């Protein structure tokens, strides 16, 4: 089904950290996980127009529109992010609906400078119709079809959802928070069955660009756990590209401030373990 | 300058503990030159020069060598040199030896050659029977010699646009040696230059801040196949060069202007454009007709440079301030680099100057059909509160995409070079192909010169030239081995180059600084 508009948090026109080459990145609003390590928690929920950000805004850029919805005056907003800091619901009043044509126009403008686009979030597969429409527009455009289309996802989507994206998607980066179901629930609030299935399914279709392992100290970074995870991934595809990421506090919500940052030496050790399993394409961040 | 003042300044130079022997000798020569009368100028031009509305970059008051000289090293290697008593080299060792000797004899404004040749082309005839490791060893020794013998960051070489074993070896040596000299430009052509060579160059930038990237097809359109970028961002003809570089301070012109924007473009600007042209003409005539440089220098006598491949460079700077001042005076909103109206006005000013310069005959400038080349001048260390060329002021740059879109339209008209420097975040180290995309995009967008640097390597880009951060830090106490570090120390103090926001670094063009 074609979707003419999507719920957008923001875009970044030049990104060197969201896949190969320079990329235009679309951050969609809304996520079905609630991860302790989330670096951009304001993308998790839809704004419920509670209005708690209206008063604190120093620029008086936020107001109630005629329909009792919190709205923003773009000319006044200075992106100071105070609204995001005071939001009690892990959301933002600054997200907005974006029309497909408008987004394609922005990509078109940047296209001479990029290798492709990456749709991230939030969880982009929650708006799979919109993502599929966006990718179709790119793949059907003579000028833009050289751009690669990637999805950055938590992997929770079903095969039916991936089936909609696969014809127009060049690859996906999938987060695997934990191989162990209980740890996964503790870290994300959700079961990891669908994630494991996504990894198998996308690998089968050769659309798995990389699997990302975020190492959160004391939660999922024991050598034994990492070795089992690496072995599981290796068995699916020995040429699997893995990105090992150390947890950092940047952007994380105050209630998780006590989680320590990852130790570089420990990450080096874990890299050695992953390579020991036979994985060759390993990136340490 | 009376004799007493002359003696006192000479004494200061002789006793300056921060200068090497060679630097003292260079400044003494500069002082002597400036004791002579300036080439004759109209009263108005002399006054404008005195007030630094037009500026000769302290080239000296009696020009006896061209500012930028690009010898045809390929021809020298093929024919040998009678003056140097050197036969044509027969192998790589002889070729490298030939070049090292020749470099010591090439005149320039800094005393060191601003152009060393396009190594991938001039050395190509000698490397067929040299294996990779031997090539590496020989070039590495050559590279160390260049840095030690020619300690000046304006010493420049070019590579590309085609891939070559020589270019690859040079990038490898660059990443290991971490030297200031030589500066490098890589010529990039969308069809001839493979991604992989640009990638190699990008990774070299991560280590050393070099090379710059130039838009080869655009350069060929304006200068022909035989061109090179020299010193920093000065694109000129090989076998030719630029007699002089004089620049118009647009900020000062805007400050002097009374009236609306229209009268600035049609009356005030043309008046000062002509005064700078008069200065250029007077300096060219002295060099060619009085000092008779082209009649006696061995490069000219042996056909390694030809007067008909020379022109002069017409520089401008302070565009950002000029635009903001004009808009403010007209009561219009807008800021250069950020608002369409301001950017449009800047393009209009560039176009007007380009038209005026293209209509102004200039003697001994057959290298550009009897006209000067337009150049967006990247500043010198003594500039205060005025932005280089057509750049957006330091610390005020918008995000990279908007930055490129704002400055790119200027690049088309500056045949002799334009500099905008982008400072990128360190995360790009893990994804160098992102920079390849951006460089390709910038050239598709019409940029002529592209330079980027990271905050985290050991070099700081002052104009287009580099100095090592540790050299700047230590300069005040100990002096520096590289002549250019002297300029840089002034630049860093005067324009907070090191404090600017993480997005980019300023760059300033060479000038022989007068000891104050």
Short mmCIF file of N, CA, C and O in Angstrom, two decimals, chain A residues 1-6 26 28 98-105 107 117 119 124-125 127-141 144 149 151 161-169:
data_model
loop_
_atom_site.label_atom_id
_atom_site.label_comp_id
_atom_site.label_asym_id
_atom_site.label_seq_id
_atom_site.Cartn_x
_atom_site.Cartn_y
_atom_site.Cartn_z
N UNK A 1 0.84 -1.20 0.00
CA UNK A 1 0.00 0.00 0.00
C UNK A 1 0.88 1.25 0.00
O UNK A 1 1.83 1.33 0.76
N UNK A 2 0.55 2.19 -0.83
CA UNK A 2 1.36 3.41 -0.90
C UNK A 2 0.95 4.37 0.22
O UNK A 2 -0.25 4.56 0.46
N UNK A 3 1.94 4.90 0.90
CA UNK A 3 1.65 5.88 1.95
C UNK A 3 2.20 7.22 1.52
O UNK A 3 3.37 7.34 1.19
N UNK A 4 1.34 8.23 1.51
CA UNK A 4 1.74 9.53 0.97
C UNK A 4 2.49 10.37 1.99
O UNK A 4 3.16 11.32 1.65
N UNK A 5 2.34 10.00 3.27
CA UNK A 5 3.09 10.77 4.26
C UNK A 5 3.54 9.91 5.43
O UNK A 5 2.98 8.85 5.70
N UNK A 6 4.60 10.38 6.08
CA UNK A 6 5.16 9.64 7.20
C UNK A 6 5.35 10.56 8.39
O UNK A 6 5.36 11.79 8.25
N UNK A 26 16.97 9.59 7.31
CA UNK A 26 15.61 9.95 7.69
C UNK A 26 15.32 9.31 9.05
O UNK A 26 15.38 8.08 9.18
N UNK A 28 12.53 8.47 11.55
CA UNK A 28 11.07 8.44 11.72
C UNK A 28 10.72 8.41 13.20
O UNK A 28 11.49 7.93 14.04
N UNK A 98 5.38 14.31 7.23
CA UNK A 98 6.07 14.81 6.05
C UNK A 98 5.50 14.13 4.82
O UNK A 98 5.22 12.93 4.83
N UNK A 99 5.32 14.90 3.77
CA UNK A 99 4.79 14.33 2.53
C UNK A 99 5.92 13.66 1.75
O UNK A 99 7.05 14.15 1.74
N UNK A 100 5.59 12.55 1.14
CA UNK A 100 6.57 11.79 0.37
C UNK A 100 7.30 12.67 -0.64
O UNK A 100 8.53 12.66 -0.74
N UNK A 101 6.52 13.47 -1.39
CA UNK A 101 7.15 14.29 -2.43
C UNK A 101 8.15 15.28 -1.84
O UNK A 101 9.20 15.55 -2.42
N UNK A 102 7.80 15.80 -0.66
CA UNK A 102 8.68 16.78 -0.02
C UNK A 102 10.00 16.12 0.37
O UNK A 102 11.09 16.68 0.17
N UNK A 103 9.92 14.91 0.90
CA UNK A 103 11.13 14.20 1.31
C UNK A 103 11.97 13.83 0.08
O UNK A 103 13.20 13.98 0.09
N UNK A 104 11.33 13.37 -0.97
CA UNK A 104 12.06 13.01 -2.19
C UNK A 104 12.75 14.24 -2.78
O UNK A 104 13.88 14.17 -3.27
N UNK A 105 12.08 15.39 -2.67
CA UNK A 105 12.68 16.63 -3.18
C UNK A 105 13.96 16.97 -2.41
O UNK A 105 14.97 17.36 -2.99
N UNK A 107 15.90 14.85 -0.88
CA UNK A 107 16.92 13.87 -1.25
C UNK A 107 17.49 14.22 -2.62
O UNK A 107 18.70 14.16 -2.85
N UNK A 117 20.51 6.52 0.91
CA UNK A 117 19.75 7.01 2.06
C UNK A 117 19.59 5.88 3.07
O UNK A 117 19.58 4.70 2.72
N UNK A 119 17.05 4.90 6.38
CA UNK A 119 15.89 5.27 7.18
C UNK A 119 16.08 4.67 8.57
O UNK A 119 16.26 3.46 8.71
N UNK A 124 11.81 2.36 12.05
CA UNK A 124 11.22 2.70 10.75
C UNK A 124 10.23 1.66 10.22
O UNK A 124 9.32 2.02 9.47
N UNK A 125 10.39 0.39 10.62
CA UNK A 125 9.48 -0.61 10.06
C UNK A 125 8.05 -0.46 10.58
O UNK A 125 7.13 -1.05 10.03
N UNK A 127 6.53 2.12 10.16
CA UNK A 127 5.92 2.88 9.06
C UNK A 127 6.39 2.27 7.73
O UNK A 127 6.82 2.97 6.81
N UNK A 128 6.29 0.94 7.67
CA UNK A 128 6.84 0.21 6.51
C UNK A 128 6.21 0.67 5.19
O UNK A 128 6.90 0.71 4.17
N UNK A 129 4.93 1.00 5.20
CA UNK A 129 4.31 1.44 3.94
C UNK A 129 4.98 2.72 3.43
O UNK A 129 5.24 2.87 2.25
N UNK A 130 5.24 3.61 4.37
CA UNK A 130 5.87 4.87 3.97
C UNK A 130 7.30 4.61 3.50
O UNK A 130 7.74 5.18 2.49
N UNK A 131 8.03 3.77 4.23
CA UNK A 131 9.42 3.48 3.86
C UNK A 131 9.45 2.83 2.47
O UNK A 131 10.25 3.20 1.61
N UNK A 132 8.53 1.87 2.24
CA UNK A 132 8.48 1.20 0.93
C UNK A 132 8.15 2.22 -0.17
O UNK A 132 8.74 2.18 -1.26
N UNK A 133 7.25 3.15 0.11
CA UNK A 133 6.90 4.17 -0.88
C UNK A 133 8.09 5.06 -1.18
O UNK A 133 8.35 5.41 -2.34
N UNK A 134 8.81 5.43 -0.13
CA UNK A 134 9.98 6.29 -0.30
C UNK A 134 11.04 5.58 -1.15
O UNK A 134 11.58 6.14 -2.12
N UNK A 135 11.33 4.32 -0.79
CA UNK A 135 12.35 3.57 -1.54
C UNK A 135 11.90 3.36 -2.99
O UNK A 135 12.71 3.44 -3.91
N UNK A 136 10.62 3.10 -3.20
CA UNK A 136 10.12 2.93 -4.58
C UNK A 136 10.34 4.20 -5.38
O UNK A 136 10.76 4.15 -6.54
N UNK A 137 10.02 5.33 -4.76
CA UNK A 137 10.19 6.61 -5.49
C UNK A 137 11.64 6.76 -5.93
O UNK A 137 11.91 7.28 -7.02
N UNK A 138 12.57 6.34 -5.07
CA UNK A 138 13.98 6.49 -5.40
C UNK A 138 14.39 5.51 -6.49
O UNK A 138 15.04 5.88 -7.46
N UNK A 139 13.95 4.26 -6.33
CA UNK A 139 14.35 3.23 -7.30
C UNK A 139 13.71 3.46 -8.68
O UNK A 139 14.23 3.00 -9.68
N UNK A 140 12.59 4.17 -8.71
CA UNK A 140 11.90 4.40 -9.99
C UNK A 140 12.35 5.70 -10.65
O UNK A 140 11.92 6.01 -11.76
N UNK A 141 13.17 6.48 -9.93
CA UNK A 141 13.61 7.75 -10.52
C UNK A 141 14.91 7.53 -11.27
O UNK A 141 15.87 6.97 -10.73
N UNK A 144 17.75 9.19 -9.37
CA UNK A 144 18.08 8.77 -8.01
C UNK A 144 18.32 7.26 -7.86
O UNK A 144 18.76 6.81 -6.80
N UNK A 149 19.47 2.03 -0.70
CA UNK A 149 18.43 2.27 0.31
C UNK A 149 18.62 1.30 1.47
O UNK A 149 18.59 0.08 1.29
N UNK A 151 17.85 0.31 5.75
CA UNK A 151 16.99 0.49 6.91
C UNK A 151 17.81 0.18 8.16
O UNK A 151 18.53 -0.82 8.19
N UNK A 161 6.25 -7.88 6.87
CA UNK A 161 6.70 -6.49 6.74
C UNK A 161 7.96 -6.43 5.87
O UNK A 161 8.05 -5.61 4.96
N UNK A 162 8.91 -7.31 6.14
CA UNK A 162 10.15 -7.31 5.33
C UNK A 162 9.84 -7.61 3.86
O UNK A 162 10.46 -7.06 2.96
N UNK A 163 8.83 -8.49 3.64
CA UNK A 163 8.47 -8.81 2.26
C UNK A 163 8.04 -7.56 1.49
O UNK A 163 8.24 -7.46 0.28
N UNK A 164 7.42 -6.62 2.20
CA UNK A 164 7.01 -5.40 1.54
C UNK A 164 8.22 -4.53 1.18
O UNK A 164 8.24 -3.82 0.19
N UNK A 165 9.25 -4.58 2.05
CA UNK A 165 10.43 -3.72 1.83
C UNK A 165 11.46 -4.35 0.88
O UNK A 165 12.15 -3.64 0.15
N UNK A 166 11.56 -5.68 0.90
CA UNK A 166 12.66 -6.34 0.18
C UNK A 166 12.81 -5.94 -1.30
O UNK A 166 13.95 -5.77 -1.76
N UNK A 167 11.75 -5.77 -2.04
CA UNK A 167 11.94 -5.44 -3.46
C UNK A 167 12.64 -4.09 -3.69
O UNK A 167 13.22 -3.88 -4.76
N UNK A 168 12.58 -3.19 -2.72
CA UNK A 168 13.15 -1.85 -2.93
C UNK A 168 14.23 -1.49 -1.92
O UNK A 168 14.76 -0.38 -1.94
N UNK A 169 14.57 -2.45 -1.06
CA UNK A 169 15.55 -2.17 0.00
C UNK A 169 16.86 -2.89 -0.32
O UNK A 169 16.87 -4.08 -0.57
#
